[in-house]
Amino acid sequence: MSLAKDIAKQILSYFPYRYMNVGKEFYEWMNKFENMKTMTYEQIREAQFISFKNMVRYAYDETKFYRQLYDAHGFHPDQLKDWSDIERIPIINKAMVKKSGMDIVAAKYRNKRLHIGSTSGSTGTSLTLYSNRAVNQREWAATCFLWSKVGYRPGDGRVEFRGLFVGDEEYKIDPYHRVLRVNVSKLTKDNIQQILNLIQELGYEFIHGYPTSISLVSKLILEGNLVNQYRPKAILLASESVFDYQINSIRMAFPGAKMNVHYGQSEKVVTAGWNVDEVGYQFIPLYGYFEMDSSTNGIIGTSFINDVTPFIRYELMDVASPVAESANREGYMFPTIPSIDGRVGEIMYKPNGAMVSSALVAIALRGTKSVTACKLIQHQLNEIEMLVETTQSEKDVTEDTIEVMQRLRSIFTDEMSFKITVVDHIPREPSGKFKYVEVRIDREGVPI
């Protein structure tokens, strides 16, 4: 950022947030989401189908990728008459999008200045993504709508524990966006008190970040007997699978704080929120259309907000628990799913080389209370090490993980050798995210 722009943002930070940081697109979509509260399920479904049809027609007319794909499969947007016709539309995946290059970008935007980003690469390959200010404003409207359930309003200050932090600073204050960004890699028992004091001075009442990062903050607070020194209104969790042990440690460190878990993607395909005390993840039906692959439980989505790079029936590679049918027709947020359990492409192996989905492993890790982070490392076909980060004694952790080990043995068989290693800290990825599964061999047992 140039010095002039930096100075300008500093000046603009003193203006009311609603005038400077958000625009017309934000309010149009925020109103669209808010209006769902007064609509019936049938009215929302009708509006959702209209959005779906419009996006399919738009993608066919505006992109070479979809026009060629649909023509090759004998599909035309005019054939889309009702929900049953969606099955005519071919499903796409990340490899297809990556290969398409700019052919999947809408023609009306190709020669305009676009925001360039990428996916995290957690599936082994990163995907270049294109968007613009309007798309990002729609995304922010959806996020604020989900967060509003725990009291967040646009412009409320928040403390971020997430993402790649360039530089050696312990924190950065961004008054323009009302954000304090804390460098999790620099966070220790020696400076946690200083960070809490700074948050108090700024008056920010919301914490936002990766579950593993906020679990680390919780661990330092519990170890330093600093509970109740800072009492946020809510914890806003994002971008990772969430485990019971993380929720437990966060609750102990921040008693009384509400907790919201956000589900979304860099591609901006579908989005959902889960207030931890409620049933499960509830999707915004006018943001995108949610489907589930019946054979893999993988999520398939169609975005209604991303008109720069349309994503229609796109495999997200995330595995979800089956839709809670009893909650599927209640309220203005649907469908409801109990949990999102991991990635389709992340696998471990049984001693005989049979594959085990990390989503199944994620389910087995539920239920511990003394843990702040947990990671499984497969060193050999018959050897898995479980790293456990905790604030308690090794004896307490061992007792707490007995049930987890029983579930893991039922998955990997009794031929698997398990070793529990208790550590003070499990390193996070450079991006700030945390991989709870690491496989160091291939299916034949050869180191990789």
CSV table of C-alpha atoms in Angstrom, one decimal:
chain,number,residue,atom,x,y,z
A,1,MET,CA,0.0,0.0,0.0
A,2,SER,CA,1.3,3.5,-0.9
A,3,LEU,CA,2.0,6.0,1.8
A,4,ALA,CA,-0.7,8.3,0.5
A,5,LYS,CA,-3.3,5.4,0.7
A,6,ASP,CA,-2.1,4.5,4.1
A,7,ILE,CA,-2.5,8.1,5.4
A,8,ALA,CA,-6.0,8.3,3.7
A,9,LYS,CA,-7.2,5.2,5.4
A,10,GLN,CA,-5.9,6.5,8.8
A,11,ILE,CA,-8.0,9.6,8.2
A,12,LEU,CA,-11.1,7.7,7.0
A,13,SER,CA,-10.9,5.5,10.1
A,14,TYR,CA,-12.3,8.4,12.2
A,15,PHE,CA,-15.5,8.5,10.1
A,16,PRO,CA,-18.5,6.3,11.0
A,17,TYR,CA,-18.0,2.8,9.6
A,18,ARG,CA,-21.3,2.7,7.7
A,19,TYR,CA,-20.2,5.6,5.5
A,20,MET,CA,-16.7,4.5,4.6
A,21,ASN,CA,-16.1,0.8,4.9
A,22,VAL,CA,-19.3,-0.7,3.3
A,23,GLY,CA,-21.2,0.3,0.2
A,24,LYS,CA,-24.5,-0.1,-1.7
A,25,GLU,CA,-23.9,-3.8,-2.5
A,26,PHE,CA,-23.4,-4.6,1.2
A,27,TYR,CA,-26.7,-3.1,2.2
A,28,GLU,CA,-28.7,-4.6,-0.7
A,29,TRP,CA,-27.6,-8.1,0.2
A,30,MET,CA,-27.9,-7.6,3.9
A,31,ASN,CA,-31.5,-6.5,3.3
A,32,LYS,CA,-32.1,-9.5,1.1
A,33,PHE,CA,-30.9,-11.8,3.9
A,34,GLU,CA,-32.9,-9.9,6.6
A,35,ASN,CA,-36.1,-10.1,4.5
A,36,MET,CA,-35.9,-13.9,4.6
A,37,LYS,CA,-37.1,-13.6,8.2
A,38,THR,CA,-40.5,-12.6,7.1
A,39,MET,CA,-40.8,-15.2,4.2
A,40,THR,CA,-42.2,-18.7,4.3
A,41,TYR,CA,-40.1,-21.7,3.5
A,42,GLU,CA,-42.0,-22.0,0.2
A,43,GLN,CA,-41.3,-18.4,-0.7
A,44,ILE,CA,-37.6,-18.7,0.1
A,45,ARG,CA,-37.4,-21.9,-2.0
A,46,GLU,CA,-39.0,-20.2,-4.9
A,47,ALA,CA,-36.6,-17.2,-4.6
A,48,GLN,CA,-33.7,-19.7,-4.3
A,49,PHE,CA,-34.7,-21.5,-7.5
A,50,ILE,CA,-35.0,-18.2,-9.4
A,51,SER,CA,-31.5,-17.3,-8.3
A,52,PHE,CA,-30.2,-20.7,-9.4
A,53,LYS,CA,-31.8,-20.4,-12.8
A,54,ASN,CA,-30.5,-16.9,-13.3
A,55,MET,CA,-26.9,-18.0,-12.4
A,56,VAL,CA,-27.0,-20.9,-14.8
A,57,ARG,CA,-28.2,-18.7,-17.6
A,58,TYR,CA,-25.7,-16.1,-16.8
A,59,ALA,CA,-22.8,-18.6,-16.7
A,60,TYR,CA,-23.8,-20.1,-20.0
A,61,ASP,CA,-24.0,-16.7,-21.7
A,62,GLU,CA,-20.9,-15.1,-20.1
A,63,THR,CA,-18.3,-17.9,-19.9
A,64,LYS,CA,-16.7,-20.1,-22.5
A,65,PHE,CA,-16.2,-22.8,-19.8
A,66,TYR,CA,-19.8,-23.4,-19.0
A,67,ARG,CA,-21.0,-23.0,-22.6
A,68,GLN,CA,-18.7,-25.7,-23.8
A,69,LEU,CA,-19.3,-27.9,-20.7
A,70,TYR,CA,-23.1,-27.8,-21.0
A,71,ASP,CA,-23.2,-28.2,-24.8
A,72,ALA,CA,-20.9,-31.3,-24.5
A,73,HIS,CA,-23.4,-32.8,-21.9
A,74,GLY,CA,-26.5,-31.9,-23.9
A,75,PHE,CA,-27.8,-29.4,-21.4
A,76,HIS,CA,-29.2,-26.0,-22.0
A,77,PRO,CA,-30.4,-23.4,-19.4
A,78,ASP,CA,-33.9,-23.5,-21.0
A,79,GLN,CA,-34.2,-27.1,-19.8
A,80,LEU,CA,-34.2,-25.9,-16.1
A,81,LYS,CA,-37.9,-25.9,-15.3
A,82,ASP,CA,-38.0,-27.1,-11.6
A,83,TRP,CA,-35.7,-28.6,-8.9
A,84,SER,CA,-35.6,-32.0,-10.5
A,85,ASP,CA,-34.0,-30.6,-13.6
A,86,ILE,CA,-30.8,-29.7,-11.6
A,87,GLU,CA,-29.7,-33.3,-12.0
A,88,ARG,CA,-29.2,-32.6,-15.7
A,89,ILE,CA,-26.4,-30.2,-14.9
A,90,PRO,CA,-22.9,-31.7,-14.8
A,91,ILE,CA,-21.0,-31.4,-11.5
A,92,ILE,CA,-17.6,-29.6,-11.7
A,93,ASN,CA,-14.5,-29.9,-9.4
A,94,LYS,CA,-11.4,-28.0,-8.5
A,95,ALA,CA,-9.2,-29.6,-11.2
A,96,MET,CA,-11.7,-28.6,-13.9
A,97,VAL,CA,-11.8,-25.0,-12.6
A,98,LYS,CA,-8.0,-24.9,-12.4
A,99,LYS,CA,-7.6,-26.1,-16.0
A,100,SER,CA,-10.2,-23.6,-17.3
A,101,GLY,CA,-8.0,-20.6,-16.4
A,102,MET,CA,-9.8,-17.4,-17.4
A,103,ASP,CA,-12.4,-19.2,-19.4
A,104,ILE,CA,-14.5,-19.6,-16.3
A,105,VAL,CA,-14.4,-15.8,-15.5
A,106,ALA,CA,-17.4,-13.9,-16.8
A,107,ALA,CA,-16.7,-12.1,-20.1
A,108,LYS,CA,-18.0,-8.8,-18.8
A,109,TYR,CA,-15.3,-8.7,-16.1
A,110,ARG,CA,-12.3,-10.2,-17.9
A,111,ASN,CA,-10.9,-6.8,-19.0
A,112,LYS,CA,-11.6,-5.1,-15.7
A,113,ARG,CA,-9.5,-4.8,-12.7
A,114,LEU,CA,-10.1,-7.8,-10.5
A,115,HIS,CA,-9.1,-8.9,-7.0
A,116,ILE,CA,-6.8,-12.0,-7.3
A,117,GLY,CA,-6.7,-14.5,-4.5
A,118,SER,CA,-6.3,-18.2,-4.0
A,119,THR,CA,-7.6,-21.2,-2.0
A,120,SER,CA,-5.5,-22.3,1.0
A,121,GLY,CA,-4.1,-25.4,-0.8
A,122,SER,CA,-5.2,-27.7,2.0
A,123,THR,CA,-6.1,-30.3,-0.6
A,124,GLY,CA,-2.6,-30.3,-2.0
A,125,THR,CA,-3.1,-27.7,-4.8
A,126,SER,CA,-4.0,-24.0,-4.6
A,127,LEU,CA,-6.6,-22.5,-7.0
A,128,THR,CA,-6.3,-18.9,-8.3
A,129,LEU,CA,-9.5,-17.0,-7.7
A,130,TYR,CA,-10.9,-13.8,-9.2
A,131,SER,CA,-13.4,-11.5,-7.5
A,132,ASN,CA,-14.2,-7.8,-7.2
A,133,ARG,CA,-15.4,-5.3,-4.6
A,134,ALA,CA,-19.1,-6.1,-5.2
A,135,VAL,CA,-18.6,-9.8,-4.6
A,136,ASN,CA,-16.5,-9.1,-1.5
A,137,GLN,CA,-19.2,-6.8,-0.2
A,138,ARG,CA,-21.9,-9.5,-0.7
A,139,GLU,CA,-19.6,-12.0,1.2
A,140,TRP,CA,-19.2,-9.5,4.1
A,141,ALA,CA,-22.9,-8.9,4.2
A,142,ALA,CA,-23.5,-12.7,4.6
A,143,THR,CA,-20.8,-12.9,7.3
A,144,CYS,CA,-22.3,-10.0,9.3
A,145,PHE,CA,-25.8,-11.6,8.9
A,146,LEU,CA,-24.5,-14.8,10.4
A,147,TRP,CA,-22.6,-13.0,13.2
A,148,SER,CA,-25.6,-10.9,14.1
A,149,LYS,CA,-27.1,-14.0,15.9
A,150,VAL,CA,-24.4,-13.4,18.6
A,151,GLY,CA,-24.8,-9.6,18.7
A,152,TYR,CA,-22.2,-8.5,16.1
A,153,ARG,CA,-23.0,-5.4,14.1
A,154,PRO,CA,-21.1,-4.0,11.1
A,155,GLY,CA,-18.3,-1.8,12.4
A,156,ASP,CA,-18.0,-3.5,15.8
A,157,GLY,CA,-14.3,-4.0,16.7
A,158,ARG,CA,-12.9,-7.5,16.7
A,159,VAL,CA,-9.6,-9.2,17.7
A,160,GLU,CA,-8.2,-11.5,15.0
A,161,PHE,CA,-6.2,-14.6,15.8
A,162,ARG,CA,-5.8,-16.1,12.3
A,163,GLY,CA,-4.0,-16.0,8.9
A,164,LEU,CA,-0.5,-15.4,7.7
A,165,PHE,CA,1.1,-12.5,9.7
A,166,VAL,CA,4.0,-10.9,7.8
A,167,GLY,CA,6.6,-9.3,10.0
A,168,ASP,CA,7.9,-9.7,13.5
A,169,GLU,CA,5.3,-7.5,15.2
A,170,GLU,CA,3.3,-9.1,18.0
A,171,TYR,CA,0.2,-7.3,16.8
A,172,LYS,CA,-1.1,-4.8,14.3
A,173,ILE,CA,-3.9,-2.3,14.8
A,174,ASP,CA,-6.1,-1.6,11.8
A,175,PRO,CA,-8.4,1.3,12.8
A,176,TYR,CA,-9.9,1.5,9.3
A,177,HIS,CA,-11.5,-2.0,9.6
A,178,ARG,CA,-11.8,-1.8,13.4
A,179,VAL,CA,-9.5,-4.9,13.8
A,180,LEU,CA,-6.6,-5.8,16.1
A,181,ARG,CA,-4.6,-8.5,14.4
A,182,VAL,CA,-2.5,-10.6,16.8
A,183,ASN,CA,0.4,-12.6,15.6
A,184,VAL,CA,-0.3,-16.1,17.0
A,185,SER,CA,3.2,-17.3,16.2
A,186,LYS,CA,4.5,-14.6,18.6
A,187,LEU,CA,1.9,-15.3,21.4
A,188,THR,CA,3.5,-16.7,24.6
A,189,LYS,CA,2.8,-16.8,28.3
A,190,ASP,CA,5.1,-13.8,28.6
A,191,ASN,CA,3.0,-11.4,26.5
A,192,ILE,CA,-0.6,-12.7,26.8
A,193,GLN,CA,-1.2,-10.3,29.7
A,194,GLN,CA,0.0,-7.4,27.5
A,195,ILE,CA,-2.3,-8.5,24.6
A,196,LEU,CA,-5.3,-8.7,27.0
A,197,ASN,CA,-4.6,-5.2,28.3
A,198,LEU,CA,-4.4,-3.9,24.8
A,199,ILE,CA,-7.8,-5.4,23.9
A,200,GLN,CA,-9.3,-3.9,27.0
A,201,GLU,CA,-7.9,-0.4,26.0
A,202,LEU,CA,-9.4,-0.7,22.5
A,203,GLY,CA,-12.7,-1.9,23.9
A,204,TYR,CA,-13.2,-4.6,21.2
A,205,GLU,CA,-15.9,-7.1,22.3
A,206,PHE,CA,-15.5,-9.9,19.7
A,207,ILE,CA,-12.8,-12.4,19.1
A,208,HIS,CA,-12.4,-13.8,15.6
A,209,GLY,CA,-10.1,-16.6,14.4
A,210,TYR,CA,-9.2,-20.2,13.7
A,211,PRO,CA,-10.4,-22.6,16.4
A,212,THR,CA,-6.8,-23.9,16.9
A,213,SER,CA,-5.5,-20.4,17.3
A,214,ILE,CA,-8.1,-19.3,19.8
A,215,SER,CA,-7.6,-22.7,21.6
A,216,LEU,CA,-4.0,-21.7,22.0
A,217,VAL,CA,-5.1,-18.3,23.4
A,218,SER,CA,-7.4,-20.1,25.8
A,219,LYS,CA,-4.5,-22.4,26.9
A,220,LEU,CA,-2.3,-19.4,27.8
A,221,ILE,CA,-5.2,-17.7,29.7
A,222,LEU,CA,-5.9,-20.9,31.7
A,223,GLU,CA,-2.2,-21.5,32.5
A,224,GLY,CA,-1.8,-17.9,33.5
A,225,ASN,CA,-4.9,-17.8,35.7
A,226,LEU,CA,-6.1,-14.9,33.6
A,227,VAL,CA,-9.8,-16.0,33.3
A,228,ASN,CA,-12.3,-13.1,33.5
A,229,GLN,CA,-9.6,-10.4,32.8
A,230,TYR,CA,-11.2,-10.0,29.4
A,231,ARG,CA,-14.8,-11.0,28.8
A,232,PRO,CA,-15.8,-10.8,25.1
A,233,LYS,CA,-19.4,-10.8,24.0
A,234,ALA,CA,-18.8,-13.6,21.5
A,235,ILE,CA,-16.2,-15.9,19.9
A,236,LEU,CA,-16.4,-16.0,16.1
A,237,LEU,CA,-14.7,-19.2,14.9
A,238,ALA,CA,-13.8,-19.7,11.2
A,239,SER,CA,-12.3,-21.8,8.5
A,240,GLU,CA,-11.4,-25.1,10.2
A,241,SER,CA,-13.2,-28.2,11.5
A,242,VAL,CA,-14.2,-27.6,15.1
A,243,PHE,CA,-13.8,-30.2,17.9
A,244,ASP,CA,-15.4,-30.6,21.3
A,245,TYR,CA,-12.1,-30.2,23.1
A,246,GLN,CA,-11.6,-26.8,21.4
A,247,ILE,CA,-15.1,-25.6,22.4
A,248,ASN,CA,-14.5,-26.8,26.0
A,249,SER,CA,-11.1,-25.0,26.4
A,250,ILE,CA,-12.5,-21.8,24.9
A,251,ARG,CA,-15.5,-21.9,27.2
A,252,MET,CA,-13.3,-22.3,30.2
A,253,ALA,CA,-11.1,-19.3,29.2
A,254,PHE,CA,-14.0,-17.1,28.2
A,255,PRO,CA,-17.0,-18.1,30.4
A,256,GLY,CA,-20.3,-16.6,29.3
A,257,ALA,CA,-19.2,-15.6,25.8
A,258,LYS,CA,-21.4,-16.7,23.0
A,259,MET,CA,-19.8,-18.8,20.3
A,260,ASN,CA,-20.5,-18.8,16.5
A,261,VAL,CA,-18.8,-21.1,14.0
A,262,HIS,CA,-18.7,-19.9,10.4
A,263,TYR,CA,-18.5,-22.2,7.4
A,264,GLY,CA,-17.4,-20.7,4.0
A,265,GLN,CA,-14.8,-21.0,1.3
A,266,SER,CA,-12.5,-18.7,-0.7
A,267,GLU,CA,-14.6,-19.6,-3.7
A,268,LYS,CA,-17.7,-18.1,-2.0
A,269,VAL,CA,-20.0,-21.0,-2.9
A,270,VAL,CA,-22.2,-21.7,0.1
A,271,THR,CA,-22.1,-20.4,3.7
A,272,ALA,CA,-23.5,-21.4,7.0
A,273,GLY,CA,-23.3,-20.5,10.7
A,274,TRP,CA,-23.6,-22.6,13.8
A,275,ASN,CA,-24.3,-21.1,17.3
A,276,VAL,CA,-22.7,-23.8,19.4
A,277,ASP,CA,-25.7,-24.2,21.7
A,278,GLU,CA,-28.0,-24.9,18.7
A,279,VAL,CA,-28.6,-27.9,16.4
A,280,GLY,CA,-25.9,-27.5,13.8
A,281,TYR,CA,-24.8,-25.5,10.8
A,282,GLN,CA,-27.6,-23.6,9.1
A,283,PHE,CA,-27.0,-22.4,5.5
A,284,ILE,CA,-28.2,-19.1,4.0
A,285,PRO,CA,-30.4,-20.3,1.2
A,286,LEU,CA,-30.2,-17.0,-0.9
A,287,TYR,CA,-26.4,-17.0,-0.7
A,288,GLY,CA,-26.0,-20.3,-2.5
A,289,TYR,CA,-27.6,-23.7,-3.1
A,290,PHE,CA,-26.4,-26.7,-0.9
A,291,GLU,CA,-26.3,-30.3,-2.1
A,292,MET,CA,-24.7,-33.4,-0.7
A,293,ASP,CA,-23.2,-36.4,-2.6
A,294,SER,CA,-25.0,-39.4,-1.3
A,295,SER,CA,-22.0,-41.7,-1.8
A,296,THR,CA,-19.4,-39.6,0.0
A,297,ASN,CA,-21.3,-37.1,2.0
A,298,GLY,CA,-19.3,-34.5,0.2
A,299,ILE,CA,-20.7,-31.0,-0.1
A,300,ILE,CA,-21.7,-29.7,-3.6
A,301,GLY,CA,-22.6,-26.0,-3.9
A,302,THR,CA,-23.8,-23.3,-6.3
A,303,SER,CA,-23.0,-19.7,-5.6
A,304,PHE,CA,-25.5,-16.9,-6.1
A,305,ILE,CA,-23.1,-14.1,-5.0
A,306,ASN,CA,-20.1,-14.8,-7.2
A,307,ASP,CA,-20.8,-13.5,-10.6
A,308,VAL,CA,-17.2,-12.9,-11.5
A,309,THR,CA,-16.3,-16.6,-11.3
A,310,PRO,CA,-19.5,-18.6,-11.3
A,311,PHE,CA,-19.4,-21.9,-9.3
A,312,ILE,CA,-22.3,-24.1,-10.3
A,313,ARG,CA,-22.7,-27.6,-8.8
A,314,TYR,CA,-19.1,-27.4,-7.6
A,315,GLU,CA,-17.5,-30.1,-5.4
A,316,LEU,CA,-16.2,-28.5,-2.3
A,317,MET,CA,-14.3,-31.5,-1.0
A,318,ASP,CA,-15.7,-31.0,2.5
A,319,VAL,CA,-17.5,-33.9,4.2
A,320,ALA,CA,-20.6,-33.2,6.2
A,321,SER,CA,-22.9,-35.2,8.4
A,322,PRO,CA,-26.3,-36.1,6.8
A,323,VAL,CA,-28.8,-33.3,6.7
A,324,ALA,CA,-31.0,-33.1,9.8
A,325,GLU,CA,-34.4,-33.6,8.1
A,326,SER,CA,-36.4,-32.5,11.1
A,327,ALA,CA,-34.7,-29.1,10.9
A,328,ASN,CA,-34.8,-28.8,7.1
A,329,ARG,CA,-38.1,-27.0,6.8
A,330,GLU,CA,-38.0,-24.8,9.9
A,331,GLY,CA,-37.1,-21.1,9.9
A,332,TYR,CA,-35.4,-19.1,7.2
A,333,MET,CA,-32.0,-20.8,7.3
A,334,PHE,CA,-31.7,-24.2,5.6
A,335,PRO,CA,-30.6,-26.9,5.3
A,336,THR,CA,-29.3,-27.8,8.8
A,337,ILE,CA,-26.4,-30.2,9.1
A,338,PRO,CA,-25.1,-31.5,12.5
A,339,SER,CA,-21.4,-31.2,11.6
A,340,ILE,CA,-18.7,-30.6,9.0
A,341,ASP,CA,-16.1,-33.3,9.6
A,342,GLY,CA,-13.1,-32.8,7.3
A,343,ARG,CA,-11.9,-33.1,3.7
A,344,VAL,CA,-12.7,-35.8,1.2
A,345,GLY,CA,-9.1,-35.8,-0.1
A,346,GLU,CA,-7.3,-36.1,3.3
A,347,ILE,CA,-6.8,-39.8,4.1
A,348,MET,CA,-5.0,-42.1,6.5
A,349,TYR,CA,-4.3,-45.8,6.2
A,350,LYS,CA,-5.0,-49.0,8.1
A,351,PRO,CA,-2.1,-51.5,8.6
A,352,ASN,CA,-3.3,-53.4,5.5
A,353,GLY,CA,-3.2,-50.2,3.3
A,354,ALA,CA,-7.0,-49.6,3.3
A,355,MET,CA,-7.9,-45.9,3.2
A,356,VAL,CA,-9.5,-44.1,6.1
A,357,SER,CA,-11.2,-40.7,5.5
A,358,SER,CA,-9.9,-37.9,7.8
A,359,ALA,CA,-13.6,-37.0,8.3
A,360,LEU,CA,-14.0,-40.4,10.1
A,361,VAL,CA,-10.9,-39.6,12.2
A,362,ALA,CA,-12.4,-36.2,13.1
A,363,ILE,CA,-15.5,-37.9,14.5
A,364,ALA,CA,-13.3,-40.2,16.6
A,365,LEU,CA,-11.5,-37.3,18.1
A,366,ARG,CA,-14.6,-35.9,19.7
A,367,GLY,CA,-15.3,-35.9,23.4
A,368,THR,CA,-12.1,-34.9,25.1
A,369,LYS,CA,-12.1,-32.1,27.7
A,370,SER,CA,-8.5,-31.7,28.8
A,371,VAL,CA,-7.1,-31.0,25.3
A,372,THR,CA,-6.5,-27.7,23.5
A,373,ALA,CA,-5.2,-29.2,20.3
A,374,CYS,CA,-4.8,-32.7,18.9
A,375,LYS,CA,-2.9,-34.1,15.9
A,376,LEU,CA,-2.5,-37.6,14.4
A,377,ILE,CA,0.8,-38.3,12.6
A,378,GLN,CA,1.0,-41.6,10.7
A,379,HIS,CA,4.7,-42.7,10.6
A,380,GLN,CA,4.2,-46.2,9.4
A,381,LEU,CA,1.2,-48.3,8.1
A,382,ASN,CA,0.9,-49.7,11.6
A,383,GLU,CA,2.1,-46.7,13.7
A,384,ILE,CA,0.2,-43.5,14.5
A,385,GLU,CA,1.4,-40.9,17.0
A,386,MET,CA,-1.2,-38.7,18.7
A,387,LEU,CA,0.2,-35.4,19.7
A,388,VAL,CA,-1.9,-33.8,22.6
A,389,GLU,CA,-1.6,-30.2,23.6
A,390,THR,CA,-3.0,-29.5,27.1
A,391,THR,CA,-3.0,-27.4,30.2
A,392,GLN,CA,-3.4,-30.4,32.4
A,393,SER,CA,-1.2,-33.3,33.6
A,394,GLU,CA,-0.2,-36.3,31.4
A,395,LYS,CA,-2.2,-38.6,33.7
A,396,ASP,CA,-5.4,-36.5,33.3
A,397,VAL,CA,-5.0,-36.5,29.5
A,398,THR,CA,-4.3,-40.2,29.3
A,399,GLU,CA,-7.5,-40.9,31.2
A,400,ASP,CA,-9.4,-38.4,29.1
A,401,THR,CA,-8.3,-40.0,25.8
A,402,ILE,CA,-9.2,-43.6,26.6
A,403,GLU,CA,-12.5,-43.4,24.8
A,404,VAL,CA,-10.9,-41.7,21.9
A,405,MET,CA,-8.3,-44.4,21.6
A,406,GLN,CA,-11.1,-47.1,21.7
A,407,ARG,CA,-12.8,-45.4,18.8
A,408,LEU,CA,-9.6,-45.0,16.8
A,409,ARG,CA,-8.8,-48.7,17.3
A,410,SER,CA,-12.3,-49.7,16.1
A,411,ILE,CA,-11.5,-47.7,12.9
A,412,PHE,CA,-7.8,-48.7,12.3
A,413,THR,CA,-8.1,-52.3,13.9
A,414,ASP,CA,-6.0,-53.7,16.7
A,415,GLU,CA,-3.1,-54.1,14.4
A,416,MET,CA,-2.4,-50.4,14.7
A,417,SER,CA,0.1,-49.2,17.3
A,418,PHE,CA,-0.8,-45.9,18.9
A,419,LYS,CA,1.5,-43.6,20.9
A,420,ILE,CA,0.3,-40.6,22.9
A,421,THR,CA,2.7,-37.7,23.2
A,422,VAL,CA,1.8,-34.9,25.5
A,423,VAL,CA,3.3,-31.5,24.4
A,424,ASP,CA,3.1,-27.9,25.5
A,425,HIS,CA,2.5,-26.7,22.0
A,426,ILE,CA,1.7,-28.1,18.5
A,427,PRO,CA,3.0,-25.9,15.8
A,428,ARG,CA,0.5,-24.4,13.4
A,429,GLU,CA,0.9,-24.0,9.6
A,430,PRO,CA,2.6,-20.8,8.3
A,431,SER,CA,-0.9,-19.6,7.2
A,432,GLY,CA,-2.1,-19.9,10.8
A,433,LYS,CA,-4.3,-22.9,10.1
A,434,PHE,CA,-3.9,-26.3,11.8
A,435,LYS,CA,-3.9,-29.7,10.2
A,436,TYR,CA,-5.1,-32.4,12.6
A,437,VAL,CA,-4.0,-35.2,10.3
A,438,GLU,CA,-0.5,-35.6,8.9
A,439,VAL,CA,0.4,-38.7,6.8
A,440,ARG,CA,4.1,-39.3,6.2
A,441,ILE,CA,3.7,-42.5,4.1
A,442,ASP,CA,1.9,-43.6,1.0
A,443,ARG,CA,-0.6,-46.5,0.7
A,444,GLU,CA,2.4,-48.9,0.3
A,445,GLY,CA,4.0,-47.6,3.5
A,446,VAL,CA,6.8,-45.8,1.6
A,447,PRO,CA,7.8,-42.5,3.3
A,448,ILE,CA,6.7,-39.3,1.4
